[in-house]
GROMACS .gro file of C-alpha atoms in nm:
model
  363
    1UNK     CA    1   4.709   3.313   2.380
    2UNK     CA    2   4.396   3.510   2.291
    3UNK     CA    3   4.077   3.346   2.174
    4UNK     CA    4   4.048   3.298   1.800
    5UNK     CA    5   3.773   3.443   1.584
    6UNK     CA    6   3.537   3.195   1.421
    7UNK     CA    7   3.698   3.252   1.080
    8UNK     CA    8   4.042   3.184   1.225
    9UNK     CA    9   3.923   2.881   1.423
   10UNK     CA   10   3.747   2.700   1.138
   11UNK     CA   11   4.016   2.790   0.885
   12UNK     CA   12   4.280   2.641   1.113
   13UNK     CA   13   4.076   2.330   1.190
   14UNK     CA   14   4.033   2.256   0.820
   15UNK     CA   15   4.415   2.242   0.807
   16UNK     CA   16   4.453   2.051   1.139
   17UNK     CA   17   4.634   2.345   1.297
   18UNK     CA   18   4.622   2.418   1.674
   19UNK     CA   19   4.313   2.603   1.798
   20UNK     CA   20   4.173   2.729   2.127
   21UNK     CA   21   3.866   2.503   2.113
   22UNK     CA   22   3.671   2.291   1.868
   23UNK     CA   23   3.449   2.480   1.629
   24UNK     CA   24   3.073   2.478   1.688
   25UNK     CA   25   2.816   2.429   1.415
   26UNK     CA   26   2.458   2.302   1.402
   27UNK     CA   27   2.162   2.263   1.170
   28UNK     CA   28   1.797   2.286   1.272
   29UNK     CA   29   1.467   2.181   1.125
   30UNK     CA   30   1.264   2.490   1.033
   31UNK     CA   31   0.991   2.408   1.284
   32UNK     CA   32   1.249   2.381   1.564
   33UNK     CA   33   1.351   2.745   1.533
   34UNK     CA   34   0.990   2.849   1.470
   35UNK     CA   35   0.884   2.676   1.792
   36UNK     CA   36   1.156   2.844   1.998
   37UNK     CA   37   1.065   3.183   1.855
   38UNK     CA   38   0.697   3.125   1.939
   39UNK     CA   39   0.799   3.029   2.294
   40UNK     CA   40   0.990   3.355   2.331
   41UNK     CA   41   1.325   3.176   2.360
   42UNK     CA   42   1.469   3.338   2.046
   43UNK     CA   43   1.402   3.671   1.876
   44UNK     CA   44   1.235   3.650   1.536
   45UNK     CA   45   1.463   3.718   1.242
   46UNK     CA   46   1.791   3.638   1.414
   47UNK     CA   47   2.001   3.357   1.267
   48UNK     CA   48   2.069   3.057   1.486
   49UNK     CA   49   2.440   3.102   1.421
   50UNK     CA   50   2.429   3.452   1.566
   51UNK     CA   51   2.196   3.365   1.853
   52UNK     CA   52   2.397   3.066   1.976
   53UNK     CA   53   2.744   3.195   1.887
   54UNK     CA   54   2.812   2.925   1.629
   55UNK     CA   55   3.135   2.944   1.432
   56UNK     CA   56   2.999   2.868   1.086
   57UNK     CA   57   2.703   2.982   0.879
   58UNK     CA   58   2.580   2.878   0.536
   59UNK     CA   59   2.378   3.055   0.269
   60UNK     CA   60   2.184   2.884  -0.011
   61UNK     CA   61   2.179   3.098  -0.324
   62UNK     CA   62   2.135   2.884  -0.639
   63UNK     CA   63   1.821   2.768  -0.820
   64UNK     CA   64   1.911   2.456  -1.018
   65UNK     CA   65   1.561   2.368  -1.135
   66UNK     CA   66   1.516   2.305  -1.506
   67UNK     CA   67   1.270   2.596  -1.520
   68UNK     CA   68   1.417   2.833  -1.262
   69UNK     CA   69   1.135   3.085  -1.314
   70UNK     CA   70   0.860   2.834  -1.234
   71UNK     CA   71   0.650   2.894  -0.921
   72UNK     CA   72   0.544   2.567  -0.755
   73UNK     CA   73   0.184   2.486  -0.854
   74UNK     CA   74  -0.051   2.338  -0.595
   75UNK     CA   75  -0.228   2.037  -0.753
   76UNK     CA   76  -0.382   1.866  -0.447
   77UNK     CA   77  -0.437   1.927  -0.076
   78UNK     CA   78  -0.576   1.749   0.227
   79UNK     CA   79  -0.575   1.814   0.601
   80UNK     CA   80  -0.210   1.714   0.648
   81UNK     CA   81  -0.037   1.752   0.311
   82UNK     CA   82  -0.003   1.960  -0.002
   83UNK     CA   83   0.101   1.824  -0.342
   84UNK     CA   84   0.294   2.047  -0.580
   85UNK     CA   85   0.424   2.040  -0.936
   86UNK     CA   86   0.769   2.201  -0.938
   87UNK     CA   87   1.008   2.353  -1.192
   88UNK     CA   88   1.162   2.013  -1.269
   89UNK     CA   89   0.826   1.870  -1.375
   90UNK     CA   90   0.825   1.663  -1.055
   91UNK     CA   91   0.514   1.606  -0.844
   92UNK     CA   92   0.594   1.611  -0.471
   93UNK     CA   93   0.384   1.580  -0.157
   94UNK     CA   94   0.485   1.781   0.151
   95UNK     CA   95   0.357   1.774   0.509
   96UNK     CA   96   0.202   2.094   0.641
   97UNK     CA   97   0.269   2.042   1.011
   98UNK     CA   98   0.626   1.918   1.030
   99UNK     CA   99   0.950   1.915   0.836
  100UNK     CA  100   1.029   1.610   0.626
  101UNK     CA  101   1.171   1.504   0.293
  102UNK     CA  102   0.895   1.543   0.029
  103UNK     CA  103   0.721   1.226  -0.085
  104UNK     CA  104   0.805   1.157  -0.450
  105UNK     CA  105   0.486   1.108  -0.652
  106UNK     CA  106   0.588   1.137  -1.017
  107UNK     CA  107   0.870   1.253  -1.244
  108UNK     CA  108   0.797   1.366  -1.599
  109UNK     CA  109   1.167   1.338  -1.688
  110UNK     CA  110   1.242   0.970  -1.634
  111UNK     CA  111   1.479   0.860  -1.911
  112UNK     CA  112   1.760   0.981  -2.134
  113UNK     CA  113   1.532   1.098  -2.417
  114UNK     CA  114   1.327   1.318  -2.186
  115UNK     CA  115   1.646   1.449  -2.021
  116UNK     CA  116   1.800   1.544  -2.354
  117UNK     CA  117   1.483   1.709  -2.482
  118UNK     CA  118   1.325   1.874  -2.178
  119UNK     CA  119   1.601   1.926  -1.922
  120UNK     CA  120   1.959   1.946  -2.043
  121UNK     CA  121   1.910   2.234  -2.294
  122UNK     CA  122   1.764   2.455  -2.019
  123UNK     CA  123   2.030   2.395  -1.752
  124UNK     CA  124   2.237   2.695  -1.854
  125UNK     CA  125   2.435   2.949  -1.656
  126UNK     CA  126   2.206   3.248  -1.599
  127UNK     CA  127   2.253   3.526  -1.347
  128UNK     CA  128   1.886   3.499  -1.250
  129UNK     CA  129   1.953   3.156  -1.100
  130UNK     CA  130   2.158   3.321  -0.822
  131UNK     CA  131   2.011   3.503  -0.523
  132UNK     CA  132   2.296   3.752  -0.520
  133UNK     CA  133   2.143   3.992  -0.268
  134UNK     CA  134   2.086   3.710  -0.017
  135UNK     CA  135   2.446   3.595  -0.062
  136UNK     CA  136   2.588   3.948  -0.028
  137UNK     CA  137   2.389   4.021   0.287
  138UNK     CA  138   2.484   3.693   0.455
  139UNK     CA  139   2.848   3.736   0.357
  140UNK     CA  140   2.860   4.090   0.494
  141UNK     CA  141   2.691   3.989   0.821
  142UNK     CA  142   2.939   3.705   0.873
  143UNK     CA  143   3.234   3.929   0.792
  144UNK     CA  144   3.116   4.185   1.047
  145UNK     CA  145   3.079   3.914   1.312
  146UNK     CA  146   3.398   3.731   1.203
  147UNK     CA  147   3.201   3.409   1.144
  148UNK     CA  148   3.322   3.151   0.890
  149UNK     CA  149   3.087   3.185   0.593
  150UNK     CA  150   3.002   2.912   0.341
  151UNK     CA  151   2.801   2.918   0.026
  152UNK     CA  152   2.588   2.605   0.070
  153UNK     CA  153   2.424   2.404  -0.204
  154UNK     CA  154   2.387   2.066  -0.365
  155UNK     CA  155   2.651   1.887  -0.569
  156UNK     CA  156   2.568   1.662  -0.865
  157UNK     CA  157   2.409   1.357  -0.701
  158UNK     CA  158   2.170   1.579  -0.506
  159UNK     CA  159   2.105   1.788  -0.819
  160UNK     CA  160   2.013   1.493  -1.041
  161UNK     CA  161   1.752   1.313  -0.831
  162UNK     CA  162   1.510   1.610  -0.801
  163UNK     CA  163   1.487   1.602  -1.181
  164UNK     CA  164   1.452   1.229  -1.251
  165UNK     CA  165   1.389   1.075  -0.908
  166UNK     CA  166   1.609   0.839  -0.707
  167UNK     CA  167   1.464   0.525  -0.864
  168UNK     CA  168   1.518   0.636  -1.223
  169UNK     CA  169   1.866   0.767  -1.142
  170UNK     CA  170   1.977   0.448  -0.969
  171UNK     CA  171   1.832   0.228  -1.244
  172UNK     CA  172   2.012   0.451  -1.492
  173UNK     CA  173   2.341   0.389  -1.310
  174UNK     CA  174   2.301   0.019  -1.382
  175UNK     CA  175   2.129   0.024  -1.721
  176UNK     CA  176   2.237   0.350  -1.888
  177UNK     CA  177   2.551   0.475  -1.710
  178UNK     CA  178   2.642   0.718  -1.988
  179UNK     CA  179   2.315   0.903  -1.923
  180UNK     CA  180   2.398   0.943  -1.553
  181UNK     CA  181   2.753   1.055  -1.636
  182UNK     CA  182   2.608   1.315  -1.874
  183UNK     CA  183   2.370   1.445  -1.606
  184UNK     CA  184   2.651   1.463  -1.350
  185UNK     CA  185   2.878   1.647  -1.593
  186UNK     CA  186   2.601   1.888  -1.694
  187UNK     CA  187   2.531   1.984  -1.333
  188UNK     CA  188   2.904   2.010  -1.254
  189UNK     CA  189   2.947   2.262  -1.535
  190UNK     CA  190   2.636   2.452  -1.423
  191UNK     CA  191   2.760   2.472  -1.062
  192UNK     CA  192   3.103   2.593  -1.168
  193UNK     CA  193   2.956   2.853  -1.402
  194UNK     CA  194   2.722   2.987  -1.135
  195UNK     CA  195   3.003   3.002  -0.878
  196UNK     CA  196   3.215   3.200  -1.125
  197UNK     CA  197   2.935   3.455  -1.168
  198UNK     CA  198   2.867   3.475  -0.794
  199UNK     CA  199   3.232   3.519  -0.699
  200UNK     CA  200   3.282   3.788  -0.965
  201UNK     CA  201   2.975   3.988  -0.867
  202UNK     CA  202   2.948   3.934  -0.491
  203UNK     CA  203   3.286   3.815  -0.369
  204UNK     CA  204   3.403   3.481  -0.235
  205UNK     CA  205   3.287   3.304   0.079
  206UNK     CA  206   3.531   3.146   0.326
  207UNK     CA  207   3.440   2.798   0.208
  208UNK     CA  208   3.197   2.585   0.009
  209UNK     CA  209   2.949   2.347   0.173
  210UNK     CA  210   2.825   2.084  -0.073
  211UNK     CA  211   2.525   1.861   0.000
  212UNK     CA  212   2.518   1.515  -0.159
  213UNK     CA  213   2.317   1.254   0.034
  214UNK     CA  214   2.458   0.930  -0.107
  215UNK     CA  215   2.350   0.673   0.149
  216UNK     CA  216   2.067   0.531   0.356
  217UNK     CA  217   2.061   0.298   0.656
  218UNK     CA  218   2.346   0.050   0.643
  219UNK     CA  219   2.471   0.112   0.290
  220UNK     CA  220   2.536   0.374   0.022
  221UNK     CA  221   2.309   0.416  -0.280
  222UNK     CA  222   2.585   0.279  -0.503
  223UNK     CA  223   2.897   0.066  -0.488
  224UNK     CA  224   3.237   0.235  -0.455
  225UNK     CA  225   3.312   0.120  -0.811
  226UNK     CA  226   2.993   0.278  -0.945
  227UNK     CA  227   3.067   0.596  -0.749
  228UNK     CA  228   3.413   0.619  -0.904
  229UNK     CA  229   3.281   0.565  -1.255
  230UNK     CA  230   2.975   0.790  -1.252
  231UNK     CA  231   2.989   1.053  -0.975
  232UNK     CA  232   3.357   1.085  -0.879
  233UNK     CA  233   3.460   1.269  -1.202
  234UNK     CA  234   3.200   1.541  -1.141
  235UNK     CA  235   3.295   1.565  -0.772
  236UNK     CA  236   3.659   1.594  -0.867
  237UNK     CA  237   3.580   1.866  -1.124
  238UNK     CA  238   3.370   2.082  -0.890
  239UNK     CA  239   3.607   2.041  -0.595
  240UNK     CA  240   3.911   2.121  -0.811
  241UNK     CA  241   3.741   2.444  -0.919
  242UNK     CA  242   3.670   2.541  -0.557
  243UNK     CA  243   4.030   2.467  -0.459
  244UNK     CA  244   4.152   2.676  -0.755
  245UNK     CA  245   3.973   2.968  -0.588
  246UNK     CA  246   4.165   2.907  -0.266
  247UNK     CA  247   3.860   2.774  -0.082
  248UNK     CA  248   3.804   2.455   0.123
  249UNK     CA  249   3.520   2.207   0.062
  250UNK     CA  250   3.290   2.067   0.330
  251UNK     CA  251   3.088   1.770   0.203
  252UNK     CA  252   2.759   1.682   0.373
  253UNK     CA  253   2.632   1.333   0.306
  254UNK     CA  254   2.362   1.161   0.509
  255UNK     CA  255   2.333   0.786   0.540
  256UNK     CA  256   2.599   0.516   0.552
  257UNK     CA  257   2.862   0.635   0.306
  258UNK     CA  258   3.177   0.493   0.469
  259UNK     CA  259   3.259   0.269   0.166
  260UNK     CA  260   3.266   0.584  -0.051
  261UNK     CA  261   3.506   0.776   0.173
  262UNK     CA  262   3.830   0.677  -0.005
  263UNK     CA  263   3.683   0.811  -0.329
  264UNK     CA  264   3.551   1.127  -0.168
  265UNK     CA  265   3.889   1.195  -0.010
  266UNK     CA  266   4.062   1.137  -0.343
  267UNK     CA  267   3.811   1.375  -0.504
  268UNK     CA  268   3.946   1.638  -0.266
  269UNK     CA  269   3.700   1.703   0.017
  270UNK     CA  270   3.850   1.885   0.314
  271UNK     CA  271   3.578   1.797   0.565
  272UNK     CA  272   3.305   1.534   0.600
  273UNK     CA  273   2.969   1.609   0.766
  274UNK     CA  274   2.722   1.468   0.909
  275UNK     CA  275   2.848   1.114   1.000
  276UNK     CA  276   2.499   0.981   1.076
  277UNK     CA  277   2.505   0.737   1.369
  278UNK     CA  278   2.159   0.585   1.315
  279UNK     CA  279   2.255   0.498   0.957
  280UNK     CA  280   2.559   0.301   1.080
  281UNK     CA  281   2.834   0.562   1.069
  282UNK     CA  282   3.078   0.541   1.362
  283UNK     CA  283   3.264   0.862   1.443
  284UNK     CA  284   3.542   0.690   1.638
  285UNK     CA  285   3.606   0.433   1.366
  286UNK     CA  286   3.608   0.698   1.093
  287UNK     CA  287   3.831   0.925   1.301
  288UNK     CA  288   4.080   0.643   1.352
  289UNK     CA  289   4.095   0.564   0.980
  290UNK     CA  290   4.052   0.904   0.816
  291UNK     CA  291   4.082   1.173   1.085
  292UNK     CA  292   4.441   1.252   0.990
  293UNK     CA  293   4.340   1.309   0.626
  294UNK     CA  294   4.024   1.521   0.654
  295UNK     CA  295   3.841   1.728   0.913
  296UNK     CA  296   3.530   1.566   1.060
  297UNK     CA  297   3.208   1.741   1.162
  298UNK     CA  298   2.916   1.565   1.329
  299UNK     CA  299   2.885   1.206   1.444
  300UNK     CA  300   2.736   1.301   1.785
  301UNK     CA  301   2.410   1.105   1.811
  302UNK     CA  302   2.120   1.353   1.808
  303UNK     CA  303   1.869   1.112   1.966
  304UNK     CA  304   1.949   1.198   2.330
  305UNK     CA  305   1.915   1.566   2.234
  306UNK     CA  306   1.581   1.502   2.062
  307UNK     CA  307   1.461   1.311   2.370
  308UNK     CA  308   1.581   1.584   2.611
  309UNK     CA  309   1.792   1.322   2.787
  310UNK     CA  310   2.063   1.526   2.960
  311UNK     CA  311   2.252   1.227   3.111
  312UNK     CA  312   2.239   1.060   2.768
  313UNK     CA  313   2.380   1.373   2.606
  314UNK     CA  314   2.668   1.379   2.854
  315UNK     CA  315   2.746   1.010   2.795
  316UNK     CA  316   2.743   1.056   2.417
  317UNK     CA  317   2.960   1.369   2.416
  318UNK     CA  318   3.211   1.241   2.671
  319UNK     CA  319   3.250   0.908   2.490
  320UNK     CA  320   3.352   1.080   2.167
  321UNK     CA  321   3.460   1.443   2.189
  322UNK     CA  322   3.776   1.404   2.406
  323UNK     CA  323   3.905   1.145   2.159
  324UNK     CA  324   3.821   1.300   1.822
  325UNK     CA  325   3.955   1.646   1.912
  326UNK     CA  326   4.301   1.496   1.931
  327UNK     CA  327   4.435   1.628   1.602
  328UNK     CA  328   4.256   1.967   1.595
  329UNK     CA  329   4.032   1.849   1.310
  330UNK     CA  330   3.688   1.799   1.467
  331UNK     CA  331   3.399   2.047   1.452
  332UNK     CA  332   3.123   1.985   1.707
  333UNK     CA  333   2.786   1.904   1.546
  334UNK     CA  334   2.508   1.652   1.591
  335UNK     CA  335   2.489   1.364   1.345
  336UNK     CA  336   2.205   1.533   1.156
  337UNK     CA  337   1.985   1.827   1.263
  338UNK     CA  338   1.805   1.940   1.577
  339UNK     CA  339   1.437   1.832   1.559
  340UNK     CA  340   1.130   2.010   1.695
  341UNK     CA  341   1.105   1.780   1.998
  342UNK     CA  342   1.420   1.938   2.141
  343UNK     CA  343   1.374   2.186   2.424
  344UNK     CA  344   1.563   2.511   2.388
  345UNK     CA  345   1.737   2.451   2.722
  346UNK     CA  346   1.839   2.102   2.611
  347UNK     CA  347   2.013   2.235   2.303
  348UNK     CA  348   2.188   2.500   2.510
  349UNK     CA  349   2.314   2.226   2.742
  350UNK     CA  350   2.436   2.019   2.447
  351UNK     CA  351   2.614   2.315   2.288
  352UNK     CA  352   2.775   2.440   2.608
  353UNK     CA  353   2.898   2.090   2.689
  354UNK     CA  354   3.069   2.081   2.350
  355UNK     CA  355   3.210   2.429   2.404
  356UNK     CA  356   3.358   2.347   2.746
  357UNK     CA  357   3.478   1.990   2.684
  358UNK     CA  358   3.616   2.093   2.346
  359UNK     CA  359   3.858   2.350   2.485
  360UNK     CA  360   4.229   2.276   2.436
  361UNK     CA  361   4.426   2.304   2.759
  362UNK     CA  362   4.758   2.379   2.590
  363UNK     CA  363   4.632   2.683   2.395
   0.00000   0.00000   0.00000
């Protein structure tokens, strides 16, 4: 049988149908690609998906900030960092020299009263929140190259904490759950409204890639019961809308979120990514329990890749990939993203190992 296109391959894998090989996908820190371009390993301006022949590409297109017209204001700077005030009224410190999650300094919206007065009324569906030209161009490029194309963006948990901060949000879950439910519902409605506008004006993608980091090392941010009460209804609402459009949902969640998986599967996700090993996630265990219900993407420990340890990469891939490709529902991906310490040749080795080992002999 002839080799499948990327659209065909990923579409079939999300339904656990036979394919020629596992799909290939990867994420990179910005400075990783920048470094490879500076070294002459990659041409400037070319997407990593195109350069490496990946099967899936995402495009971010929504601005969910309270004030979506706000331009980040520099309020402090030193040799290594810059501190900004953003459109959510949040003060964040970012490193200049490497990629990292911003340090949270202060949130001006920290309780229900501030949310109701200074945030909720402004979180309305407006065309200007959508980068339609960026979405159209990425969609057209992927169509021409027959690559599976996802709109990528945050879901409600990842939309709330940039406004109020993790600490205020998690305290609110315990002390004022109705406030958190209101925030989740507000962002769910905003996401659905923006998707409706985007689909009507620029067409549909092949799938939706939601980001909702709900865990850290060893445990999720909330109990399964709290997830079901406060976040699950908004997940179910947004995923049901996506399914009503005939599209699958890939859910990215860093950290240890295994206790939340029954709820996420009930909410309707079609695929889980990233399955972070260093946080305690175990790809083989999750595959055994849930691999027949959803597609899995990730779970291959990135640390040997980051350390340019080729024998370690081979051990990691061979210990997992031949097993988890058993039901056609595994997409090859590291358990997070490729950091700047990774040599270009190391990543090529990692990717080509996945491409060759992940080929189905009976295709």
